[in-house]
Coordinates of C-alpha atoms in Angstrom, one line a residue:
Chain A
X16 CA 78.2 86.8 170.8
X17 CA 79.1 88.2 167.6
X18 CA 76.6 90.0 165.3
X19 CA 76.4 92.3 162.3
X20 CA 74.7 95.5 162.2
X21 CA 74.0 98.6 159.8
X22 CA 74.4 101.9 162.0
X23 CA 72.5 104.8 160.2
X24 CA 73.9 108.1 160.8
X25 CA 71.6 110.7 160.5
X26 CA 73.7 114.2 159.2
X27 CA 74.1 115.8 162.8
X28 CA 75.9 113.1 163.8
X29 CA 79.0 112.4 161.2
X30 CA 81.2 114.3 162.6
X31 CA 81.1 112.6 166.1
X32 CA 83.3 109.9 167.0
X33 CA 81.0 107.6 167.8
X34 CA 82.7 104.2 167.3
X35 CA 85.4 105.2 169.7
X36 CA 82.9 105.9 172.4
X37 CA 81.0 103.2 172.0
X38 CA 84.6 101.2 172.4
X39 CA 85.7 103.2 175.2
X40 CA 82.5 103.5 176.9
X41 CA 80.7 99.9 176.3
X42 CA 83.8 98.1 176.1
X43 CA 82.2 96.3 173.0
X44 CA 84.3 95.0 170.5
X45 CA 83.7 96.6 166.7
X46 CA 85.1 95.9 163.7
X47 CA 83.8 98.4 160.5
X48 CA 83.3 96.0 157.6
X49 CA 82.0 99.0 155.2
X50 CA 81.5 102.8 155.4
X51 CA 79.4 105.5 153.7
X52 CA 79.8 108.3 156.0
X53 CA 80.8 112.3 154.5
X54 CA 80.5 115.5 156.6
X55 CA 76.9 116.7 156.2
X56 CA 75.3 113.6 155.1
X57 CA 73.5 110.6 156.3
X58 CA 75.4 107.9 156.5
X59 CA 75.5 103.8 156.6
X60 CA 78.5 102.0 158.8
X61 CA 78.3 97.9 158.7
X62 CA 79.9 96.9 161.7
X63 CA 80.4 93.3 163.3
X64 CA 79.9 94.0 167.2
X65 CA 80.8 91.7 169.6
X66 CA 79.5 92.0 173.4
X67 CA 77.0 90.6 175.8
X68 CA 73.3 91.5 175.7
X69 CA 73.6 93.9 178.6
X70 CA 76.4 95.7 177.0
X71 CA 74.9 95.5 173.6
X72 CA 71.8 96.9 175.1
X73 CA 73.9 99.3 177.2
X74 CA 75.5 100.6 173.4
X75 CA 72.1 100.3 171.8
X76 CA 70.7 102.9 174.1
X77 CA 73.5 105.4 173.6
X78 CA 73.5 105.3 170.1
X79 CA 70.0 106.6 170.1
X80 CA 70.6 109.0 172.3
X81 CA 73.0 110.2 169.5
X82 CA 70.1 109.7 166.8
X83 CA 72.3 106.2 165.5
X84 CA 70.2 103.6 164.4
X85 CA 71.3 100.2 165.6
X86 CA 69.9 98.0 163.1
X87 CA 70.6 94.0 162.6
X88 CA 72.0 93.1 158.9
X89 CA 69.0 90.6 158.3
X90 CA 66.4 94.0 158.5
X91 CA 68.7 95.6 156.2
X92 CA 68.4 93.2 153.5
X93 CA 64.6 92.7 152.7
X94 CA 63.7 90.2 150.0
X95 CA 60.5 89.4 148.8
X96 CA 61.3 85.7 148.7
X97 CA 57.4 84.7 147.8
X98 CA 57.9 85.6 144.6
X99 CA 61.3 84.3 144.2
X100 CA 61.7 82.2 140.8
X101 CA 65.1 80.1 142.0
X102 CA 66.9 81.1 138.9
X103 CA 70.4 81.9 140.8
X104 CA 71.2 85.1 139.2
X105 CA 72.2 86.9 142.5
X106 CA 74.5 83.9 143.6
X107 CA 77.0 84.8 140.6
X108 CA 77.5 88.3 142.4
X109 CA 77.1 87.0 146.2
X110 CA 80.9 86.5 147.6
X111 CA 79.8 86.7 151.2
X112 CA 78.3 83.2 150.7
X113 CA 75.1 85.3 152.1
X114 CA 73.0 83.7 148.7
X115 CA 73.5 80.2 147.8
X116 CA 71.9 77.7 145.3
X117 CA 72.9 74.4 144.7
X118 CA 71.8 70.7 145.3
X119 CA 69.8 68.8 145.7
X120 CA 66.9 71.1 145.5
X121 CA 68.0 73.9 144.0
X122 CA 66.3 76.6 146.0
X123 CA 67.9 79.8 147.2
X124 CA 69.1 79.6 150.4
X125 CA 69.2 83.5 152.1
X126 CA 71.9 83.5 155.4
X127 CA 70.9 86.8 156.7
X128 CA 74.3 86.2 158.8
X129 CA 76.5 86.5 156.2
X130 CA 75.5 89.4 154.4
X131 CA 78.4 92.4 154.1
X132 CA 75.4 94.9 152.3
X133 CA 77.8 94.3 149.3
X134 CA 74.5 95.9 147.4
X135 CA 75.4 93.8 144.2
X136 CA 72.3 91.6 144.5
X137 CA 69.8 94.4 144.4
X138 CA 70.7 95.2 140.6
X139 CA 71.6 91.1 139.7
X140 CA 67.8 90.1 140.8
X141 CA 66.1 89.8 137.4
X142 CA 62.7 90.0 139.5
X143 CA 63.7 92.9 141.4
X144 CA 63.6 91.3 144.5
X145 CA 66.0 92.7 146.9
X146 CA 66.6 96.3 148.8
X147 CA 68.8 97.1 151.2
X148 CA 69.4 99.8 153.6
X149 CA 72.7 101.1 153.4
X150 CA 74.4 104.1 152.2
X151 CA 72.5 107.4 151.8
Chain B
X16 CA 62.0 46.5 119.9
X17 CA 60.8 50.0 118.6
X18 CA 57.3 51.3 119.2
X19 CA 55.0 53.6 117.9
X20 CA 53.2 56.7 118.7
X21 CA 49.7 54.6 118.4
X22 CA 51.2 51.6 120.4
X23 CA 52.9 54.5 123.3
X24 CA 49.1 56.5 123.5
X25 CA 47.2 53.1 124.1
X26 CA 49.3 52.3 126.9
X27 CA 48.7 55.6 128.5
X28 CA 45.1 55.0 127.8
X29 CA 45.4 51.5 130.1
X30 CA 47.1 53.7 132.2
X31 CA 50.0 50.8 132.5
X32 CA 53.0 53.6 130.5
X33 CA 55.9 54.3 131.8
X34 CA 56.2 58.2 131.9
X35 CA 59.5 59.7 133.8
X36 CA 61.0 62.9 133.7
X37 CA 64.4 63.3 131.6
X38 CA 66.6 63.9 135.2
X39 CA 64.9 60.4 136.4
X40 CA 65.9 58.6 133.5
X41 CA 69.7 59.9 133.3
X42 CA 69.8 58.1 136.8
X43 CA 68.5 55.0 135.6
X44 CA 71.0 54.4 132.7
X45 CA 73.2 54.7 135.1
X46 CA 72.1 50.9 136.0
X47 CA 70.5 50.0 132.7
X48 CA 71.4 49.5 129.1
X49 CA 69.5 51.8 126.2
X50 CA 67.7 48.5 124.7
X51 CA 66.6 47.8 128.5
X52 CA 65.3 51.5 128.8
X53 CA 63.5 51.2 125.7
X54 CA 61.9 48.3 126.9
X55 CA 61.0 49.8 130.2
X56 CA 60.3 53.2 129.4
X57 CA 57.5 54.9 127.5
X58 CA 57.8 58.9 127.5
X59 CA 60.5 61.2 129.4
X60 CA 59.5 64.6 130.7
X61 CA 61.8 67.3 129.8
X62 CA 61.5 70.8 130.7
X63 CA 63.1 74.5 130.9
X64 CA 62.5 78.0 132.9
X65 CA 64.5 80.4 131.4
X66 CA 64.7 84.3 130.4
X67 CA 64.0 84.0 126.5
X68 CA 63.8 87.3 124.6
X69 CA 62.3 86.4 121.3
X70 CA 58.9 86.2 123.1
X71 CA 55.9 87.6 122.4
X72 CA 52.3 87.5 121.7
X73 CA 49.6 88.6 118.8
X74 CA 46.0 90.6 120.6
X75 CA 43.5 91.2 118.9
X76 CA 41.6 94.1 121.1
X77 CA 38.2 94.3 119.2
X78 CA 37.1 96.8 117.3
X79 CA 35.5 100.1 118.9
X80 CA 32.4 101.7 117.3
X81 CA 33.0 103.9 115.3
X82 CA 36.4 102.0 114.1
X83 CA 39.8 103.0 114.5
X84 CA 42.6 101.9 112.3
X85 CA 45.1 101.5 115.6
X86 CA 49.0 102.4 114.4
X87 CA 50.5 103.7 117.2
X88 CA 49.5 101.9 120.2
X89 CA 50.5 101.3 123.8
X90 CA 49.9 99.4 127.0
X91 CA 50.6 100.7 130.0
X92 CA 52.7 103.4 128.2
X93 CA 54.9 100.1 126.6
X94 CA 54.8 101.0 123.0
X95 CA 52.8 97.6 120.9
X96 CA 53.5 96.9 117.8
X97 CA 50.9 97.9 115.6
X98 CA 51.9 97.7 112.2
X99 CA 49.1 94.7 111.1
X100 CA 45.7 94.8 110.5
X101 CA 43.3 97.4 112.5
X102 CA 42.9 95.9 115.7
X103 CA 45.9 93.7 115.8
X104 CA 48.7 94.2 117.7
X105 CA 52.4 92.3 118.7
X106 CA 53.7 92.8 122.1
X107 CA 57.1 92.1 122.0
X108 CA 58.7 90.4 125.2
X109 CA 61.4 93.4 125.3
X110 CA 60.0 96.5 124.4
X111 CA 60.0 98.7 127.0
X112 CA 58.4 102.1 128.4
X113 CA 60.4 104.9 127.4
X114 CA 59.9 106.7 130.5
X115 CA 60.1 103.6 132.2
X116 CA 62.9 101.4 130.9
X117 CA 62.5 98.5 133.6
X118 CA 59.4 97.8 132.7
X119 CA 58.3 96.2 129.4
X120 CA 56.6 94.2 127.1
X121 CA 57.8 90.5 129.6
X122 CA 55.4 92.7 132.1
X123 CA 52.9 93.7 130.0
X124 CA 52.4 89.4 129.0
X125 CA 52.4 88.6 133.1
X126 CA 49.9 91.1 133.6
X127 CA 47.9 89.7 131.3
X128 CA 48.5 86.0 132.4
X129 CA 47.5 87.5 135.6
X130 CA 43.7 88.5 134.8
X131 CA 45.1 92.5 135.1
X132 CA 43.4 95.4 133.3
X133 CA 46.1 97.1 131.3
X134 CA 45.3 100.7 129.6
X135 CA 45.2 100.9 125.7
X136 CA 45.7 104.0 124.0
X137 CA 45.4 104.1 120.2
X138 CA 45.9 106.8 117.6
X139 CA 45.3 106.7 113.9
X140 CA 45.1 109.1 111.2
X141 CA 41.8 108.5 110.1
X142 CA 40.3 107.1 107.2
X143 CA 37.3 106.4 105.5
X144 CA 37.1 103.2 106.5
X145 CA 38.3 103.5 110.0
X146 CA 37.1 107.2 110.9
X147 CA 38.7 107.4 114.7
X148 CA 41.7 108.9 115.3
X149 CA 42.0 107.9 119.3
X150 CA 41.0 105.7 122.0
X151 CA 42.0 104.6 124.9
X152 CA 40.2 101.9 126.9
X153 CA 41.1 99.2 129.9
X154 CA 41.7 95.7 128.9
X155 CA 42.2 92.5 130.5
X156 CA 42.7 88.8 129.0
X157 CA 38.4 88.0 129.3
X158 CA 37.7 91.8 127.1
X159 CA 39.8 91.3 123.9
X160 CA 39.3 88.5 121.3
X161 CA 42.6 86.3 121.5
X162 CA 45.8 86.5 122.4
X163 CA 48.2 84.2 121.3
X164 CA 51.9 83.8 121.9
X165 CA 54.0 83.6 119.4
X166 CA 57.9 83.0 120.7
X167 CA 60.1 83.3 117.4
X168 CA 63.1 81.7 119.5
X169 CA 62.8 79.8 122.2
X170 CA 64.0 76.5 123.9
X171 CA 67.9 77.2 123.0
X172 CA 69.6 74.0 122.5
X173 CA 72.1 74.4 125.0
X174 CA 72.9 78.3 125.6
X175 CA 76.7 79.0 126.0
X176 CA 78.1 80.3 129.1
X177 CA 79.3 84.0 130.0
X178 CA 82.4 85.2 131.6
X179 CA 84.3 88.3 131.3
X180 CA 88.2 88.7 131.3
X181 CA 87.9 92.7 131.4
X182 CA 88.7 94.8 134.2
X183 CA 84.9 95.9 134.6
X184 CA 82.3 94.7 135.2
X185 CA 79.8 94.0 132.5
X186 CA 76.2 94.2 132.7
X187 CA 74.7 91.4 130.0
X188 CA 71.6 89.5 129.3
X189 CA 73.7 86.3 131.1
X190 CA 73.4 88.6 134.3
X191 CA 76.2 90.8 136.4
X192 CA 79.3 89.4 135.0
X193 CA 82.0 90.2 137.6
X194 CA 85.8 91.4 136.5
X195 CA 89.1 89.3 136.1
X196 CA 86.9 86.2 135.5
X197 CA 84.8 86.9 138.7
X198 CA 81.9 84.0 137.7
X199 CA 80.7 82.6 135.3
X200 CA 76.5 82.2 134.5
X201 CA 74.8 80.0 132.4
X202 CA 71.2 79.1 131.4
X203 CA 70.2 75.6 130.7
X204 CA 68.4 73.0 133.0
X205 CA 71.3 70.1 131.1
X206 CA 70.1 66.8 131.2
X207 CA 66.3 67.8 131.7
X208 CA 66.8 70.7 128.7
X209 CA 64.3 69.6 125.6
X210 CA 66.7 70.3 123.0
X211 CA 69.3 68.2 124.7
X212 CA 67.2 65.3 125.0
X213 CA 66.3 64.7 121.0
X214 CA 69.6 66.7 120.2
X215 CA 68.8 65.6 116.1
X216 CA 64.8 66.5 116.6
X217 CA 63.7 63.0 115.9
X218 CA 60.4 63.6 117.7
X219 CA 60.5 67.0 118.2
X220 CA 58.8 69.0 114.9
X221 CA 56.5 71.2 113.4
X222 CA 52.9 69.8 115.2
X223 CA 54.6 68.6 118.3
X224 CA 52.6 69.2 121.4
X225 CA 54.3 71.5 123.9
X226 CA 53.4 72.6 127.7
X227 CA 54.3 76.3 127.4
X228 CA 53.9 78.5 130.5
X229 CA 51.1 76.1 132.0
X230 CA 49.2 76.0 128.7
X231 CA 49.0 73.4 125.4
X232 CA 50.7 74.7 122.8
X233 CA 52.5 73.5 119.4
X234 CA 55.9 73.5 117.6
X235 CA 54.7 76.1 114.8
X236 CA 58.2 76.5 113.2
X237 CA 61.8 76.2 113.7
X238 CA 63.0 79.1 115.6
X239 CA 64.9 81.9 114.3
X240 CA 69.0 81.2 114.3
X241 CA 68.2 77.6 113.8
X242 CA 71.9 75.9 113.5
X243 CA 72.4 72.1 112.7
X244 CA 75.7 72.7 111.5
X245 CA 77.4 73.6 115.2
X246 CA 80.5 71.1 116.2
X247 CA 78.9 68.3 118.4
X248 CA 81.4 66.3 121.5
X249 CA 81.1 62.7 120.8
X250 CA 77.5 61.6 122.1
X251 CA 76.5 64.1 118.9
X252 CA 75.6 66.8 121.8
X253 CA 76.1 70.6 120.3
X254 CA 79.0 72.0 122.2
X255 CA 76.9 75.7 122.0
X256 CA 73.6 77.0 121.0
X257 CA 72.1 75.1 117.8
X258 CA 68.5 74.2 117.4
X259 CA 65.8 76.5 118.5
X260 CA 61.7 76.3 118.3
X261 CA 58.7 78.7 117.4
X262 CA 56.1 78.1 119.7
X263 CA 52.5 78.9 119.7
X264 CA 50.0 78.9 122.8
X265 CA 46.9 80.1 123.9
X266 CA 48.2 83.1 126.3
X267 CA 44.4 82.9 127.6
X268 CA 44.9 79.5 129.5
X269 CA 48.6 80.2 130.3
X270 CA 49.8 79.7 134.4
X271 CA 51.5 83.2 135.7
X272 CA 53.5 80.2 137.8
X273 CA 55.3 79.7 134.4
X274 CA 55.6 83.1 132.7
X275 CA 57.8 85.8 134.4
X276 CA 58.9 89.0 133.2
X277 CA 62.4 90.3 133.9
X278 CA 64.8 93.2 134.2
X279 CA 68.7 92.3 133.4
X280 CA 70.7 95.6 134.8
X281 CA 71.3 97.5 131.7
X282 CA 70.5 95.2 129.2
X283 CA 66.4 95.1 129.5
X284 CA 63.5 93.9 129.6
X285 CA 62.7 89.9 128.9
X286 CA 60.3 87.2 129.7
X287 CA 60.9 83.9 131.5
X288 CA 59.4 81.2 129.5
X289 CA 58.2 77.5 131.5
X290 CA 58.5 75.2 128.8
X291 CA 58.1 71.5 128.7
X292 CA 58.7 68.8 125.8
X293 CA 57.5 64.7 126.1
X294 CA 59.9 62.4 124.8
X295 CA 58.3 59.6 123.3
X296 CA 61.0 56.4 123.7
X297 CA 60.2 54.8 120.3
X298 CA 63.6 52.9 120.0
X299 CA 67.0 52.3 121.6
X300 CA 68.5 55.2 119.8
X301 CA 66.1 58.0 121.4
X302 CA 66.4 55.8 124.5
X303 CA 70.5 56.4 124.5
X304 CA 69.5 60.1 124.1
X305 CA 67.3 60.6 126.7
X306 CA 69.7 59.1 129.3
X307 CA 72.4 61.4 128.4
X308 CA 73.4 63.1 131.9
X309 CA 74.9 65.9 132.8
X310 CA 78.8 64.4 132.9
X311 CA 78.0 64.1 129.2
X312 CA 76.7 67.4 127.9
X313 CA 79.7 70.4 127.3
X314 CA 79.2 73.9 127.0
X315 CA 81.5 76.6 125.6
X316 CA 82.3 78.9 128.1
X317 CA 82.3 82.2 126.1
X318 CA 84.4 85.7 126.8
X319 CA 81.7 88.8 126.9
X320 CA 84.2 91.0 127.5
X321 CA 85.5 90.2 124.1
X322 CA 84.4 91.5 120.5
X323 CA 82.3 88.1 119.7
X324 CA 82.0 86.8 122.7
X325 CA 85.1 84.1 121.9
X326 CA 85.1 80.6 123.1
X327 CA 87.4 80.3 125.8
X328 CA 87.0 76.7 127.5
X329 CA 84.5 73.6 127.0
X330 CA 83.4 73.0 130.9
X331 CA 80.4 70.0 131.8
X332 CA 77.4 71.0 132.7
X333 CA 78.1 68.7 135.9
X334 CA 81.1 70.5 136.0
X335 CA 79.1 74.0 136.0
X336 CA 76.6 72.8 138.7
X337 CA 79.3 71.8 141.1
X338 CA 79.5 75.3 141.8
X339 CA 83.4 76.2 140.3
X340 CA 85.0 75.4 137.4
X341 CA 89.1 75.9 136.8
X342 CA 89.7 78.3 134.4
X343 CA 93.5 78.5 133.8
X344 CA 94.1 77.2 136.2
X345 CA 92.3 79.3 139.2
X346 CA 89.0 78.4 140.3
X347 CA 85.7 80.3 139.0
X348 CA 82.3 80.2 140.6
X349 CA 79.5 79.6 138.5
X350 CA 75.5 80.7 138.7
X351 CA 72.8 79.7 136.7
X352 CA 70.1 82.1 135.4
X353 CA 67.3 79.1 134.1
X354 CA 65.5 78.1 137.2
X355 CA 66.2 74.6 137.9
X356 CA 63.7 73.8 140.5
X357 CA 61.1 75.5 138.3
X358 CA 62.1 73.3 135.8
X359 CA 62.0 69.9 137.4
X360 CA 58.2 71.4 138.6
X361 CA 57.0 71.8 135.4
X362 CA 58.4 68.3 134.1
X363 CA 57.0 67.0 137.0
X364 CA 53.5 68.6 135.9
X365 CA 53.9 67.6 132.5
X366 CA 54.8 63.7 133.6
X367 CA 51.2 63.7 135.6
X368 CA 49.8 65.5 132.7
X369 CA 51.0 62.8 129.8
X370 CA 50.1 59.7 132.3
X371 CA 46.6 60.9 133.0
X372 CA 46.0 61.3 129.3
X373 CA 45.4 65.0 128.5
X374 CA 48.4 65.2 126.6
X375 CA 48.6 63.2 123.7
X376 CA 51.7 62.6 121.8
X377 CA 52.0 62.2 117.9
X378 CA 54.5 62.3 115.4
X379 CA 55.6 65.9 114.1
X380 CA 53.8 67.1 111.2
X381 CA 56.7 67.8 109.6
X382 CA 60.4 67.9 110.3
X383 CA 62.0 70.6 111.2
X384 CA 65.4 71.7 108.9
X385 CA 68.4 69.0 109.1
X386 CA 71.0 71.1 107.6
X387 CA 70.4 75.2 108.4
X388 CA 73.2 77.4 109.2
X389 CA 73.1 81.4 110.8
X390 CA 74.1 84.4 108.6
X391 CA 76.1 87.2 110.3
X392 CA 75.0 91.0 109.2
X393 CA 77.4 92.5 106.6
X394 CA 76.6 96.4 106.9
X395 CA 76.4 98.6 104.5
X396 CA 79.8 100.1 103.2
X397 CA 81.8 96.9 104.1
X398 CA 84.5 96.4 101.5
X399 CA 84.1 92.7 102.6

């Protein structure tokens, strides 16, 4: 299976080489999609992981040993869609086909799935709408 | 066969008329003739949800005891104006807080729709007459006299669309507009927008009888910018913004479903505006203009990135809500920014609204203009 995921660095931590041990050690497939990570500061990595849920869980487990927090793209991106008005502002700035509008009802549609924490939604939102979790 | 306003009200009294919303109709005339429409249908149902910035509305807060002559006022820290009689005051859809510039006068009006208590503070100089010089007090919609909107433009008659060629991108009131041609956004609900539906205001006038943000309001004026004169494609459909509407309402019985304040990434504050509009279909002619669909109606697609904001292609509005529209010759994606499923709600609302009766149509008081154009600003010093 084949999942996206923010890891949050906290500052102790930047300077370890994480992803390679969680390659070498887990054998789980990562690829970095995005990275926000200096020396001395939190930082936000999105990664696409792909493994088996005893390997994920295995990976999961060592990155908070190391004070990395393992968290699914969907909790990264909150949006408050009860008060969502359907006007379609953020899907002229969403590329990753995460925000769509169209027929026949005209409603956005939110794929959690898709999301690459771009960010560019947060400021398109007229309503204010959407936060995410990424970056320090 | 035409018919009139009288003949059109006594059928919704039978309760036997024919009410459908503009989106509804546009299908049927794809099967029916205009006579055969006008025959069959009574009243379309048009209707818009979009950001509108020349919003606003009048509040009277009452007077305190002893009076104050209020000229510098706020709400919430939002700065009112003030500059009318005593108690008066015009909130203006986009001022904003000063130490707050996301929020703004658009809020201020929700809050209000809302039932919320917002906090007054007042200062004048003093007079005779009006001996206080301060005051501040909490206010909500059921403490102050009236409040009454008052939208100097609304109801665009078909907006133009935004892109930008630069090689930044630009933050505008038509939303995040990406580099390079990254999207294009536009703002009109097409074939169910009100101006697009009379496009030469046959029924549409001063007096006419307008669902605004849940309440019944009127036509009071043309709105500001009102164009007749812009080039129209050949079913006499304005190829960019023309004919606009001052509308009045009673903020008091207003629906926050239909009123929602907004925050455009360094542009500012503004309001979204519900706005509905029935058609009556008094003859074949306003029948053929009612049907017009969304294949029919061109925008100008306009270049913000440009000193102003050129014309750069003429795209459908089917063409738009498709999703992409070529733009020499690579592919753009395209947004809205008007709600379209708010829309189609409120013309569904207004449809039930006309066919149970509470909302009678008659004939405009008066017309609005038939030949206006809009003056640019020559500044001061211009040899020109």
């Amino acid at each position: 299976m084949k999942e996206k995921f923010v890891l949050e660095y906290s500052e102790q931590v930047v300077n370890e080489p994480i992803i390679y041990t969680l390659v070498k050690r887990f054998d789980v497939m990562v690829n970095i999609l995005r990275a926000e990570i200096s020396p001395g500061r939190e930082g936000s990595m999105l990664v696409e992981i792909e493994s088996d849920p005893e390997r994920l869980a295995a990976a999961e487990a060592y990155l908070a040993e190391r004070s990395v927090r393992l968290i699914p793209i969907a909790q990264s991106l909150g949006f408050r869609q009860d008060d969502c008005i359907n006007c379609g502002a953020c899907t002229a700035v969403c590329f990753s086909g995460c925000l769509t509008i169209g027929a026949p009802d005209w409603t956005l549609q939110v794929d959690r799935s898709k999301c690459i924490a771009c960010g560019l939604c947060v400021p398109a939102c007229p309503l204010g709408l959407f936060t995410l979790r990424f970056g320090a | 066969m035409a018919k009139t306003y009288e003949e059109i009200n006594e059928k919704i009294a039978r309760g036997d008329a024919v009410v459908l919303t503009a989106e509804e109709v546009a299908r049927m005339a794809e099967e029916l003739s205009p006579a055969e429409i006008a025959a069959r249908v009574d009243v379309v149902t048009t209707a818009t949800f979009g950001a509108m910035c020349s919003s606003g509305c009048f509040i009277n807060f009452g007077h305190p005891e002893p009076g104050l002559r209020m000229e510098s006022i706020t709400l919430n820290g939002v700065p009112v104006f003030g500059g009318i009689a005593a108690v008066d005051a015009y909130i203006g859809a986009t001022e904003v807080d000063p130490n707050n510039p996301r929020y703004g006068g658009g809020h201020l009006i929700e809050a209000l729709v809302r039932g919320e208590t917002l906090v007054l503070e007042a200062r004048g100089k003093g007079t005779d007459c009006y001996p206080r010089r301060y005051a501040r007090a909490e206010i909500n919609k059921d403490s102050v006299n009236e409040i009454i909107m008052v939208n100097p433009r609304n109801a665009y008659q078909n907006y133009p669309a935004a892109t930008n060629s630069s090689g930044k991108t630009l933050y505008t009131y038509m939303g995040t507009l990406l580099p390079r041609f990254g999207n294009i956004t536009y703002s009109t609900s097409g074939e169910l927008s009100p101006l697009l539906n009379d496009p030469e205001l046959r029924t549409i006038g001063i007096g006419t009888r307008v669902f605004l943000a849940g309440a019944q309001g009127f036509v009071s004026w043309n709105g500001t910018q009102f164009n007749t004169e812009k080039p129209a494609n050949e079913f006499g459909l304005p190829l960019s913004n023309a004919r606009t509407l001052m509308l009045t309402a009673n903020l008091k019985q207003m629906d926050p479903a239909y009123l929602k304040a907004a925050y455009f990434e360094r542009y500012g504050v503004s309001l979204f505006v519900g706005l509905g509009i029935p058609i009556p279909v008094l003859d074949e002619d306003i029948a053929r203009r009612v049907s017009i669909s969304n294949r029919q109606i061109e925008t100008t697609v306009c270049d913000y990135a440009e000193k102003g904001h050129p014309g750069i292609a003429r795209v459908t509005y089917a063409a738009l809500r498709a999703g992409w529209v070529e733009l020499d010759g690579r592919k753009v994606r395209t947004a809205p920014l008007s709600s379209l499923a708010k829309a189609r709600e409120i013309a569904e609302v207004l449809k039930a609204q006309v066919r149970a009766g509470a909302f009678p149509l008659a004939a405009p008081v008066q017309p609005l203009p038939t030949h206006a154009t809009v003056r640019g600003l020559s500044l001061a010093g211009d040899a020109s």
